[in-house]
Short mmCIF file of N, CA and C in Angstrom, two decimals:
data_model
loop_
_atom_site.label_atom_id
_atom_site.label_comp_id
_atom_site.label_asym_id
_atom_site.label_seq_id
_atom_site.Cartn_x
_atom_site.Cartn_y
_atom_site.Cartn_z
N MET A 1319 99.98 131.63 160.23
CA MET A 1319 100.39 131.53 158.83
C MET A 1319 101.35 130.35 158.71
N ASP A 1320 101.14 129.46 157.72
CA ASP A 1320 102.01 128.30 157.54
C ASP A 1320 103.20 128.67 156.64
N ARG A 1321 104.13 127.80 156.50
CA ARG A 1321 105.37 128.07 155.75
C ARG A 1321 105.11 128.36 154.28
N ARG A 1322 104.24 127.61 153.68
CA ARG A 1322 103.99 127.81 152.24
C ARG A 1322 103.39 129.18 151.97
N THR A 1323 102.47 129.58 152.81
CA THR A 1323 101.87 130.91 152.63
C THR A 1323 102.92 131.98 152.84
N PHE A 1324 103.73 131.82 153.87
CA PHE A 1324 104.79 132.78 154.15
C PHE A 1324 105.74 132.89 152.96
N LEU A 1325 106.14 131.75 152.40
CA LEU A 1325 107.06 131.77 151.26
C LEU A 1325 106.40 132.43 150.04
N ARG A 1326 105.14 132.14 149.80
CA ARG A 1326 104.45 132.76 148.66
C ARG A 1326 104.36 134.28 148.81
N VAL A 1327 104.16 134.76 150.02
CA VAL A 1327 104.03 136.20 150.26
C VAL A 1327 105.39 136.88 150.27
N SER A 1328 106.38 136.27 150.89
CA SER A 1328 107.66 136.95 151.06
C SER A 1328 108.59 136.83 149.86
N MET A 1329 108.48 135.81 149.06
CA MET A 1329 109.41 135.63 147.93
C MET A 1329 109.29 136.73 146.88
N PRO A 1330 108.10 137.13 146.45
CA PRO A 1330 108.05 138.21 145.45
C PRO A 1330 108.68 139.50 145.97
N ALA A 1331 108.45 139.85 147.22
CA ALA A 1331 109.03 141.08 147.77
C ALA A 1331 110.55 140.98 147.82
N THR A 1332 111.05 139.81 148.16
CA THR A 1332 112.50 139.61 148.21
C THR A 1332 113.10 139.72 146.82
N LEU A 1333 112.46 139.13 145.83
CA LEU A 1333 112.97 139.19 144.46
C LEU A 1333 112.95 140.61 143.90
N VAL A 1334 111.90 141.37 144.20
CA VAL A 1334 111.84 142.76 143.75
C VAL A 1334 112.96 143.56 144.39
N GLY A 1335 113.21 143.33 145.65
CA GLY A 1335 114.28 144.04 146.35
C GLY A 1335 115.64 143.73 145.76
N LEU A 1336 115.87 142.48 145.42
CA LEU A 1336 117.15 142.10 144.82
C LEU A 1336 117.30 142.64 143.41
N ALA A 1337 116.23 142.70 142.67
CA ALA A 1337 116.28 143.22 141.30
C ALA A 1337 116.67 144.69 141.31
N GLY A 1338 116.20 145.45 142.28
CA GLY A 1338 116.56 146.86 142.36
C GLY A 1338 118.02 147.06 142.68
N CYS A 1339 118.65 146.13 143.37
CA CYS A 1339 120.06 146.26 143.74
C CYS A 1339 120.98 145.90 142.60
N SER A 1340 120.53 145.12 141.66
CA SER A 1340 121.43 144.63 140.64
C SER A 1340 121.54 145.52 139.42
N GLY A 1341 120.73 146.55 139.28
CA GLY A 1341 120.79 147.39 138.08
C GLY A 1341 121.69 148.58 138.26
N GLY A 1342 122.22 149.15 137.16
CA GLY A 1342 123.01 150.38 137.17
C GLY A 1342 124.45 150.15 137.53
N ASP A 1343 125.24 151.25 137.38
CA ASP A 1343 126.66 151.15 137.67
C ASP A 1343 127.04 151.83 138.97
N GLY A 1344 126.03 152.29 139.72
CA GLY A 1344 126.30 152.88 141.02
C GLY A 1344 126.43 154.40 140.97
N THR A 1345 126.32 155.04 139.79
CA THR A 1345 126.41 156.50 139.70
C THR A 1345 124.99 157.07 139.67
N PRO A 1346 124.79 158.20 140.34
CA PRO A 1346 123.44 158.77 140.37
C PRO A 1346 123.02 159.28 138.99
N THR A 1347 121.75 159.21 138.72
CA THR A 1347 121.20 159.72 137.47
C THR A 1347 120.63 161.11 137.73
N PRO A 1348 120.50 161.95 136.66
CA PRO A 1348 119.95 163.29 136.88
C PRO A 1348 118.55 163.19 137.47
N GLY A 1349 118.30 164.04 138.41
CA GLY A 1349 116.99 164.08 139.05
C GLY A 1349 116.87 163.11 140.20
N ALA A 1350 117.91 162.36 140.47
CA ALA A 1350 117.85 161.43 141.58
C ALA A 1350 118.07 162.19 142.87
N THR A 1351 117.40 161.80 143.88
CA THR A 1351 117.56 162.47 145.16
C THR A 1351 118.22 161.52 146.13
N ASP A 1352 118.84 162.12 147.12
CA ASP A 1352 119.51 161.30 148.12
C ASP A 1352 118.61 160.99 149.31
N SER A 1353 117.38 161.40 149.26
CA SER A 1353 116.51 161.16 150.40
C SER A 1353 115.87 159.78 150.28
N PRO A 1354 115.91 159.03 151.36
CA PRO A 1354 115.33 157.69 151.32
C PRO A 1354 113.81 157.75 151.33
N THR A 1355 113.23 156.77 150.69
CA THR A 1355 111.77 156.66 150.71
C THR A 1355 111.41 155.36 151.40
N ALA A 1356 110.36 155.39 152.15
CA ALA A 1356 109.93 154.21 152.89
C ALA A 1356 108.83 153.50 152.13
N THR A 1357 108.93 152.20 152.06
CA THR A 1357 107.91 151.40 151.40
C THR A 1357 107.33 150.45 152.44
N PRO A 1358 106.04 150.51 152.69
CA PRO A 1358 105.46 149.61 153.70
C PRO A 1358 105.43 148.17 153.19
N THR A 1359 105.77 147.25 154.07
CA THR A 1359 105.72 145.83 153.73
C THR A 1359 105.03 145.07 154.85
N ASP A 1360 104.44 143.95 154.51
CA ASP A 1360 103.83 143.07 155.51
C ASP A 1360 104.89 142.07 155.95
N THR A 1361 105.27 142.13 157.22
CA THR A 1361 106.29 141.22 157.74
C THR A 1361 105.73 140.53 158.98
N PRO A 1362 105.68 139.22 158.98
CA PRO A 1362 105.22 138.54 160.20
C PRO A 1362 106.25 138.75 161.31
N THR A 1363 105.78 138.82 162.53
CA THR A 1363 106.68 139.14 163.62
C THR A 1363 107.21 137.91 164.36
N GLU A 1364 106.47 136.81 164.44
CA GLU A 1364 106.93 135.68 165.24
C GLU A 1364 107.10 134.41 164.44
N SER A 1365 107.21 134.49 163.15
CA SER A 1365 107.41 133.28 162.34
C SER A 1365 108.90 133.03 162.17
N PRO A 1366 109.35 131.78 162.28
CA PRO A 1366 110.77 131.50 162.06
C PRO A 1366 111.15 131.70 160.60
N THR A 1367 112.39 132.06 160.41
CA THR A 1367 112.88 132.26 159.06
C THR A 1367 113.11 130.90 158.42
N PRO A 1368 112.50 130.67 157.26
CA PRO A 1368 112.66 129.35 156.63
C PRO A 1368 114.07 129.18 156.07
N THR A 1369 114.53 127.95 156.09
CA THR A 1369 115.81 127.62 155.47
C THR A 1369 115.54 126.64 154.35
N ALA A 1370 116.57 126.34 153.61
CA ALA A 1370 116.40 125.45 152.47
C ALA A 1370 115.93 124.07 152.91
N THR A 1371 116.26 123.68 154.13
CA THR A 1371 115.84 122.36 154.58
C THR A 1371 114.44 122.37 155.16
N ASP A 1372 113.88 123.58 155.47
CA ASP A 1372 112.54 123.65 156.02
C ASP A 1372 111.47 123.50 154.95
N ALA A 1373 111.76 123.95 153.74
CA ALA A 1373 110.75 123.94 152.68
C ALA A 1373 110.71 122.59 152.00
N ARG A 1374 109.54 122.03 151.88
CA ARG A 1374 109.39 120.76 151.20
C ARG A 1374 108.99 121.02 149.75
N THR A 1375 109.52 120.19 148.88
CA THR A 1375 109.16 120.31 147.47
C THR A 1375 108.70 118.96 146.97
N ASP A 1376 107.93 118.99 145.89
CA ASP A 1376 107.45 117.74 145.31
C ASP A 1376 108.41 117.18 144.29
N SER A 1377 109.41 117.94 143.92
CA SER A 1377 110.38 117.45 142.94
C SER A 1377 111.75 117.38 143.60
N PRO A 1378 112.60 116.46 143.16
CA PRO A 1378 113.92 116.32 143.78
C PRO A 1378 114.77 117.56 143.54
N THR A 1379 115.59 117.87 144.53
CA THR A 1379 116.49 119.01 144.44
C THR A 1379 117.88 118.50 144.09
N PRO A 1380 118.52 119.07 143.07
CA PRO A 1380 119.87 118.61 142.72
C PRO A 1380 120.85 118.93 143.84
N THR A 1381 121.85 118.08 144.00
CA THR A 1381 122.87 118.30 145.03
C THR A 1381 124.21 118.56 144.38
N GLU A 1382 125.12 119.10 145.20
CA GLU A 1382 126.46 119.43 144.71
C GLU A 1382 127.35 118.19 144.60
N SER A 1383 127.11 117.18 145.44
CA SER A 1383 128.00 116.02 145.44
C SER A 1383 127.67 115.08 144.29
N ARG A 1384 128.69 114.43 143.83
CA ARG A 1384 128.51 113.48 142.73
C ARG A 1384 128.44 112.07 143.27
N THR A 1385 127.59 111.29 142.68
CA THR A 1385 127.45 109.89 143.05
C THR A 1385 128.08 109.06 141.94
N PRO A 1386 129.04 108.18 142.30
CA PRO A 1386 129.65 107.36 141.25
C PRO A 1386 128.59 106.49 140.59
N THR A 1387 128.67 106.42 139.28
CA THR A 1387 127.67 105.64 138.56
C THR A 1387 128.13 104.22 138.31
N ASP A 1388 129.42 103.98 138.33
CA ASP A 1388 129.92 102.63 138.07
C ASP A 1388 130.22 101.95 139.40
N THR A 1389 129.21 101.39 140.05
CA THR A 1389 129.39 100.77 141.35
C THR A 1389 129.27 99.26 141.29
N GLN A 1390 129.22 98.71 140.13
CA GLN A 1390 129.09 97.27 140.03
C GLN A 1390 130.43 96.61 140.32
N ALA A 1391 130.41 95.63 141.22
CA ALA A 1391 131.61 94.86 141.51
C ALA A 1391 131.62 93.64 140.60
N PRO A 1392 132.80 93.26 140.13
CA PRO A 1392 132.84 92.08 139.27
C PRO A 1392 132.42 90.84 140.05
N THR A 1393 131.70 89.98 139.42
CA THR A 1393 131.28 88.74 140.06
C THR A 1393 131.84 87.57 139.28
N GLU A 1394 132.10 86.52 140.01
CA GLU A 1394 132.67 85.32 139.38
C GLU A 1394 131.52 84.40 138.99
N THR A 1395 131.52 83.99 137.76
CA THR A 1395 130.52 83.05 137.28
C THR A 1395 131.19 81.72 137.03
N ARG A 1396 130.76 80.72 137.77
CA ARG A 1396 131.37 79.41 137.63
C ARG A 1396 130.69 78.67 136.49
N THR A 1397 131.51 77.99 135.72
CA THR A 1397 130.99 77.17 134.63
C THR A 1397 131.38 75.73 134.88
N ALA A 1398 130.91 74.87 134.05
CA ALA A 1398 131.21 73.44 134.21
C ALA A 1398 132.70 73.16 134.08
N THR A 1399 133.45 74.04 133.44
CA THR A 1399 134.89 73.81 133.26
C THR A 1399 135.70 74.32 134.43
N ASP A 1400 135.08 75.00 135.42
CA ASP A 1400 135.79 75.53 136.57
C ASP A 1400 135.90 74.49 137.68
N SER A 1401 136.51 73.38 137.44
CA SER A 1401 136.66 72.38 138.48
C SER A 1401 138.11 72.33 138.92
N PRO A 1402 138.35 72.16 140.25
CA PRO A 1402 139.73 72.12 140.72
C PRO A 1402 140.47 70.89 140.19
N THR A 1403 141.76 71.05 140.04
CA THR A 1403 142.58 69.94 139.59
C THR A 1403 143.39 69.40 140.76
N ALA A 1404 143.99 68.28 140.58
CA ALA A 1404 144.77 67.65 141.65
C ALA A 1404 145.95 68.51 142.05
N THR A 1405 146.45 69.37 141.19
CA THR A 1405 147.60 70.20 141.53
C THR A 1405 147.22 71.37 142.42
N ASP A 1406 145.92 71.69 142.59
CA ASP A 1406 145.51 72.80 143.43
C ASP A 1406 145.65 72.48 144.92
N THR A 1407 145.65 71.21 145.30
CA THR A 1407 145.68 70.82 146.70
C THR A 1407 147.01 70.15 147.03
N PRO A 1408 147.82 70.79 147.93
CA PRO A 1408 149.08 70.15 148.29
C PRO A 1408 148.83 68.91 149.15
N THR A 1409 149.71 67.95 149.05
CA THR A 1409 149.59 66.73 149.85
C THR A 1409 150.68 66.72 150.91
N ALA A 1410 150.43 65.99 151.98
CA ALA A 1410 151.37 65.93 153.09
C ALA A 1410 152.50 64.94 152.84
N THR A 1411 152.40 64.11 151.86
CA THR A 1411 153.42 63.11 151.60
C THR A 1411 154.31 63.52 150.45
N ALA A 1412 155.56 63.06 150.48
CA ALA A 1412 156.50 63.37 149.41
C ALA A 1412 156.18 62.56 148.16
N ARG A 1413 155.61 61.37 148.35
CA ARG A 1413 155.23 60.50 147.23
C ARG A 1413 153.80 60.02 147.45
N ALA A 1414 153.13 59.66 146.39
CA ALA A 1414 151.73 59.22 146.50
C ALA A 1414 151.64 57.88 147.22
N THR A 1415 150.86 57.81 148.27
CA THR A 1415 150.55 56.62 149.04
C THR A 1415 151.74 55.68 149.22
N PRO A 1416 152.75 56.10 149.99
CA PRO A 1416 153.91 55.24 150.19
C PRO A 1416 153.58 54.08 151.15
N VAL A 1417 154.30 53.02 150.98
CA VAL A 1417 154.18 51.87 151.88
C VAL A 1417 155.15 52.13 153.03
N PRO A 1418 154.66 52.14 154.29
CA PRO A 1418 155.55 52.48 155.40
C PRO A 1418 156.58 51.40 155.71
N ASP A 1419 157.79 51.87 156.00
CA ASP A 1419 158.86 50.98 156.46
C ASP A 1419 158.92 50.99 157.98
N ARG A 1420 158.37 52.05 158.59
CA ARG A 1420 158.34 52.18 160.04
C ARG A 1420 157.04 52.89 160.41
N THR A 1421 156.35 52.40 161.43
CA THR A 1421 155.13 53.05 161.92
C THR A 1421 155.40 53.55 163.33
N VAL A 1422 154.98 54.80 163.59
CA VAL A 1422 155.15 55.41 164.91
C VAL A 1422 153.76 55.75 165.44
N ALA A 1423 153.44 55.29 166.66
CA ALA A 1423 152.17 55.61 167.30
C ALA A 1423 152.29 56.98 167.97
N VAL A 1424 151.30 57.83 167.73
CA VAL A 1424 151.27 59.18 168.31
C VAL A 1424 150.24 59.18 169.43
N GLY A 1425 150.72 59.34 170.68
CA GLY A 1425 149.82 59.35 171.84
C GLY A 1425 149.13 58.04 172.11
N PRO A 1426 149.85 56.89 172.09
CA PRO A 1426 149.19 55.61 172.34
C PRO A 1426 148.63 55.54 173.77
N GLU A 1427 147.44 54.94 173.91
CA GLU A 1427 146.77 54.74 175.20
C GLU A 1427 146.60 56.06 175.96
N GLY A 1428 146.47 57.17 175.23
CA GLY A 1428 146.26 58.47 175.86
C GLY A 1428 147.50 59.08 176.48
N ARG A 1429 148.65 58.46 176.30
CA ARG A 1429 149.90 59.00 176.86
C ARG A 1429 150.47 60.05 175.92
N VAL A 1430 151.31 60.92 176.43
CA VAL A 1430 151.94 61.97 175.61
C VAL A 1430 153.35 61.53 175.23
N VAL A 1431 153.40 60.52 174.34
CA VAL A 1431 154.67 59.97 173.86
C VAL A 1431 154.53 59.58 172.40
N PHE A 1432 155.68 59.44 171.74
CA PHE A 1432 155.76 58.80 170.43
C PHE A 1432 156.30 57.40 170.70
N GLU A 1433 155.75 56.40 170.05
CA GLU A 1433 156.21 55.03 170.29
C GLU A 1433 156.46 54.34 168.97
N PRO A 1434 157.71 53.97 168.66
CA PRO A 1434 158.90 54.12 169.49
C PRO A 1434 159.39 55.57 169.52
N GLU A 1435 160.12 55.88 170.57
CA GLU A 1435 160.66 57.23 170.74
C GLU A 1435 161.85 57.46 169.83
N THR A 1436 162.67 56.43 169.61
CA THR A 1436 163.82 56.52 168.71
C THR A 1436 163.84 55.28 167.81
N PHE A 1437 164.38 55.44 166.60
CA PHE A 1437 164.50 54.32 165.66
C PHE A 1437 165.49 54.68 164.57
N THR A 1438 165.81 53.70 163.72
CA THR A 1438 166.71 53.89 162.59
C THR A 1438 166.04 53.35 161.34
N ILE A 1439 166.17 54.11 160.23
CA ILE A 1439 165.63 53.68 158.93
C ILE A 1439 166.70 53.89 157.87
N GLY A 1440 166.47 53.36 156.68
CA GLY A 1440 167.40 53.53 155.57
C GLY A 1440 166.97 54.69 154.67
N VAL A 1441 167.92 55.19 153.86
CA VAL A 1441 167.61 56.25 152.89
C VAL A 1441 166.51 55.74 151.95
N GLY A 1442 165.49 56.56 151.73
CA GLY A 1442 164.36 56.18 150.88
C GLY A 1442 163.24 55.48 151.63
N ASP A 1443 163.41 55.23 152.93
CA ASP A 1443 162.35 54.59 153.72
C ASP A 1443 161.27 55.60 154.08
N THR A 1444 160.07 55.06 154.30
CA THR A 1444 158.91 55.89 154.64
C THR A 1444 158.50 55.62 156.08
N VAL A 1445 158.25 56.70 156.82
CA VAL A 1445 157.74 56.61 158.19
C VAL A 1445 156.28 57.03 158.17
N LEU A 1446 155.43 56.23 158.83
CA LEU A 1446 154.01 56.55 158.95
C LEU A 1446 153.70 56.81 160.42
N TRP A 1447 153.24 58.02 160.73
CA TRP A 1447 152.80 58.37 162.08
C TRP A 1447 151.29 58.17 162.12
N GLU A 1448 150.80 57.39 163.13
CA GLU A 1448 149.38 57.12 163.30
C GLU A 1448 148.92 57.67 164.65
N TRP A 1449 147.89 58.53 164.63
CA TRP A 1449 147.38 59.15 165.86
C TRP A 1449 146.49 58.15 166.59
N ALA A 1450 146.89 57.81 167.83
CA ALA A 1450 146.09 56.92 168.67
C ALA A 1450 145.23 57.73 169.64
N SER A 1451 145.57 59.00 169.83
CA SER A 1451 144.76 59.92 170.65
C SER A 1451 144.87 61.31 170.03
N GLY A 1452 143.97 62.19 170.42
CA GLY A 1452 143.90 63.51 169.79
C GLY A 1452 144.73 64.58 170.48
N GLY A 1453 144.84 65.72 169.78
CA GLY A 1453 145.52 66.89 170.32
C GLY A 1453 147.02 66.91 170.09
N HIS A 1454 147.51 66.19 169.10
CA HIS A 1454 148.95 66.09 168.85
C HIS A 1454 149.30 66.51 167.42
N ASN A 1455 150.61 66.75 167.21
CA ASN A 1455 151.15 66.96 165.87
C ASN A 1455 152.59 66.46 165.85
N VAL A 1456 153.22 66.52 164.68
CA VAL A 1456 154.62 66.10 164.49
C VAL A 1456 155.34 67.29 163.89
N SER A 1457 156.27 67.88 164.66
CA SER A 1457 156.95 69.10 164.22
C SER A 1457 158.46 68.94 164.39
N PRO A 1458 159.25 69.14 163.31
CA PRO A 1458 160.70 69.03 163.44
C PRO A 1458 161.25 70.09 164.40
N ASP A 1459 162.25 69.70 165.18
CA ASP A 1459 162.94 70.67 166.05
C ASP A 1459 163.70 71.66 165.18
N ASP A 1460 163.92 72.88 165.70
CA ASP A 1460 164.79 73.83 165.01
C ASP A 1460 166.18 73.22 164.95
N GLY A 1461 166.74 73.10 163.77
CA GLY A 1461 168.04 72.46 163.60
C GLY A 1461 167.98 70.96 163.79
N GLY A 1462 166.78 70.39 163.75
CA GLY A 1462 166.60 68.97 164.03
C GLY A 1462 166.61 68.09 162.80
N GLN A 1463 167.30 68.51 161.74
CA GLN A 1463 167.45 67.67 160.56
C GLN A 1463 168.74 68.05 159.84
N PRO A 1464 169.29 67.14 159.07
CA PRO A 1464 170.57 67.41 158.40
C PRO A 1464 170.43 68.46 157.30
N ASP A 1465 171.56 69.08 156.94
CA ASP A 1465 171.58 70.04 155.83
C ASP A 1465 171.05 69.36 154.57
N GLY A 1466 170.25 70.09 153.81
CA GLY A 1466 169.69 69.56 152.57
C GLY A 1466 168.35 68.88 152.74
N ALA A 1467 167.96 68.58 153.97
CA ALA A 1467 166.66 67.94 154.21
C ALA A 1467 165.57 69.02 154.20
N ASP A 1468 164.38 68.64 153.73
CA ASP A 1468 163.29 69.62 153.66
C ASP A 1468 162.02 69.12 154.36
N TRP A 1469 162.18 68.28 155.37
CA TRP A 1469 161.05 67.74 156.09
C TRP A 1469 160.38 68.85 156.91
N ALA A 1470 159.09 69.06 156.71
CA ALA A 1470 158.35 70.11 157.41
C ALA A 1470 157.45 69.57 158.51
N GLY A 1471 157.31 68.25 158.60
CA GLY A 1471 156.44 67.67 159.61
C GLY A 1471 154.97 67.88 159.27
N ASP A 1472 154.13 67.57 160.23
CA ASP A 1472 152.68 67.69 160.07
C ASP A 1472 152.16 68.64 161.14
N ASP A 1473 152.74 69.85 161.18
CA ASP A 1473 152.43 70.78 162.27
C ASP A 1473 151.47 71.89 161.87
N ASP A 1474 150.51 71.61 160.99
CA ASP A 1474 149.52 72.61 160.59
C ASP A 1474 148.38 72.70 161.60
N GLY A 1475 148.60 72.29 162.79
CA GLY A 1475 147.57 72.26 163.83
C GLY A 1475 147.67 70.93 164.55
N THR A 1476 146.68 70.62 165.35
CA THR A 1476 146.66 69.33 166.03
C THR A 1476 145.58 68.46 165.39
N PHE A 1477 145.73 67.16 165.58
CA PHE A 1477 144.84 66.22 164.91
C PHE A 1477 144.28 65.22 165.91
N GLY A 1478 143.16 64.62 165.54
CA GLY A 1478 142.49 63.65 166.40
C GLY A 1478 142.89 62.22 166.10
N SER A 1479 142.38 61.33 166.91
CA SER A 1479 142.63 59.90 166.77
C SER A 1479 142.23 59.44 165.38
N GLY A 1480 143.07 58.61 164.76
CA GLY A 1480 142.81 58.08 163.42
C GLY A 1480 143.53 58.83 162.31
N HIS A 1481 144.05 60.02 162.60
CA HIS A 1481 144.79 60.78 161.59
C HIS A 1481 146.12 60.07 161.30
N THR A 1482 146.58 60.14 160.05
CA THR A 1482 147.88 59.56 159.69
C THR A 1482 148.69 60.58 158.91
N TYR A 1483 150.00 60.44 158.99
CA TYR A 1483 150.93 61.30 158.24
C TYR A 1483 152.12 60.43 157.84
N ALA A 1484 152.48 60.46 156.55
CA ALA A 1484 153.60 59.65 156.05
C ALA A 1484 154.60 60.55 155.34
N TYR A 1485 155.88 60.20 155.45
CA TYR A 1485 156.93 60.95 154.76
C TYR A 1485 158.07 59.99 154.42
N THR A 1486 158.61 60.16 153.22
CA THR A 1486 159.75 59.35 152.77
C THR A 1486 161.01 60.19 152.91
N PHE A 1487 162.00 59.66 153.63
CA PHE A 1487 163.23 60.39 153.94
C PHE A 1487 164.35 59.99 152.98
N ASP A 1488 164.85 60.96 152.19
CA ASP A 1488 165.90 60.71 151.21
C ASP A 1488 167.25 61.27 151.62
N THR A 1489 167.31 62.07 152.69
CA THR A 1489 168.57 62.68 153.12
C THR A 1489 169.05 61.97 154.39
N PRO A 1490 170.25 61.37 154.35
CA PRO A 1490 170.76 60.68 155.54
C PRO A 1490 171.13 61.67 156.64
N GLY A 1491 171.03 61.21 157.89
CA GLY A 1491 171.42 62.03 159.03
C GLY A 1491 170.51 61.84 160.22
N GLU A 1492 170.70 62.70 161.23
CA GLU A 1492 169.95 62.65 162.48
C GLU A 1492 168.76 63.61 162.41
N TYR A 1493 167.59 63.14 162.83
CA TYR A 1493 166.37 63.95 162.86
C TYR A 1493 165.80 63.94 164.28
N SER A 1494 165.29 65.09 164.73
CA SER A 1494 164.59 65.15 166.01
C SER A 1494 163.30 65.95 165.82
N TYR A 1495 162.27 65.56 166.58
CA TYR A 1495 160.96 66.19 166.42
C TYR A 1495 160.22 66.19 167.74
N HIS A 1496 159.07 66.86 167.77
CA HIS A 1496 158.28 66.97 168.99
C HIS A 1496 156.81 67.21 168.63
N CYS A 1497 155.96 67.16 169.64
CA CYS A 1497 154.56 67.57 169.53
C CYS A 1497 154.50 68.99 170.11
N ASP A 1498 154.06 69.97 169.30
CA ASP A 1498 154.06 71.36 169.77
C ASP A 1498 153.34 71.56 171.10
N PRO A 1499 152.09 71.09 171.27
CA PRO A 1499 151.41 71.35 172.54
C PRO A 1499 152.02 70.63 173.74
N HIS A 1500 152.75 69.54 173.50
CA HIS A 1500 153.26 68.73 174.62
C HIS A 1500 154.78 68.65 174.68
N GLN A 1501 155.46 69.52 173.98
CA GLN A 1501 156.93 69.51 173.97
C GLN A 1501 157.48 69.76 175.38
N SER A 1502 156.87 70.68 176.12
CA SER A 1502 157.40 71.04 177.44
C SER A 1502 157.28 69.91 178.45
N ILE A 1503 156.41 68.92 178.19
CA ILE A 1503 156.30 67.79 179.13
C ILE A 1503 156.93 66.52 178.56
N GLY A 1504 157.74 66.70 177.51
CA GLY A 1504 158.59 65.60 177.05
C GLY A 1504 158.09 64.78 175.88
N MET A 1505 157.09 65.22 175.13
CA MET A 1505 156.65 64.45 173.97
C MET A 1505 157.58 64.76 172.81
N ARG A 1506 158.66 63.97 172.74
CA ARG A 1506 159.71 64.18 171.75
C ARG A 1506 160.10 62.84 171.13
N GLY A 1507 160.66 62.91 169.93
CA GLY A 1507 161.13 61.70 169.26
C GLY A 1507 162.35 62.02 168.42
N SER A 1508 163.07 60.97 168.01
CA SER A 1508 164.24 61.15 167.14
C SER A 1508 164.47 59.87 166.35
N PHE A 1509 165.18 60.01 165.23
CA PHE A 1509 165.52 58.84 164.42
C PHE A 1509 166.73 59.17 163.56
N THR A 1510 167.31 58.11 163.03
CA THR A 1510 168.49 58.23 162.17
C THR A 1510 168.15 57.64 160.82
N VAL A 1511 168.54 58.35 159.76
CA VAL A 1511 168.41 57.83 158.39
C VAL A 1511 169.81 57.48 157.94
N GLU A 1512 170.05 56.16 157.63
CA GLU A 1512 171.40 55.70 157.23
C GLU A 1512 171.47 55.42 155.76
#
């Protein structure tokens, strides 16, 4: 006997049995006897008991869990007016395209040095660092600039040959700097702004 036949045969008997249990208030009626009566039923002996997941149906069964209906994520639609402006991108220089008063070679001839290592410039002068070899940066030492100075260097990573970085110094005093990856082997520099 297959599941569908079993369900068709057993469901009416189950429903009749449940209907008999749900009526009345539990008090005996006149003429009722306390003797049980036996009713013969057809019961398969080796068929598994079906569960709700065993029976297949052709129509969807409602579930207890709720599915959110508003699952749309907002999307950005770009238009012709959504173009970046010059203020969206920070620049590494304090002023636009300064003319250098001093040029410093970074890693000339593959060496781990700044050349010149020390120098003096005037207030308002611009220093241009030019990378002659890769894997270097320019990073101010901790406490390596006078009070009021805001020089951050070009230490957003390391750069390859041909990279340049310029900065105009407006605060007088002593400055010291280094290359982060090569500081421990002596790639350091310093200068004075008078």
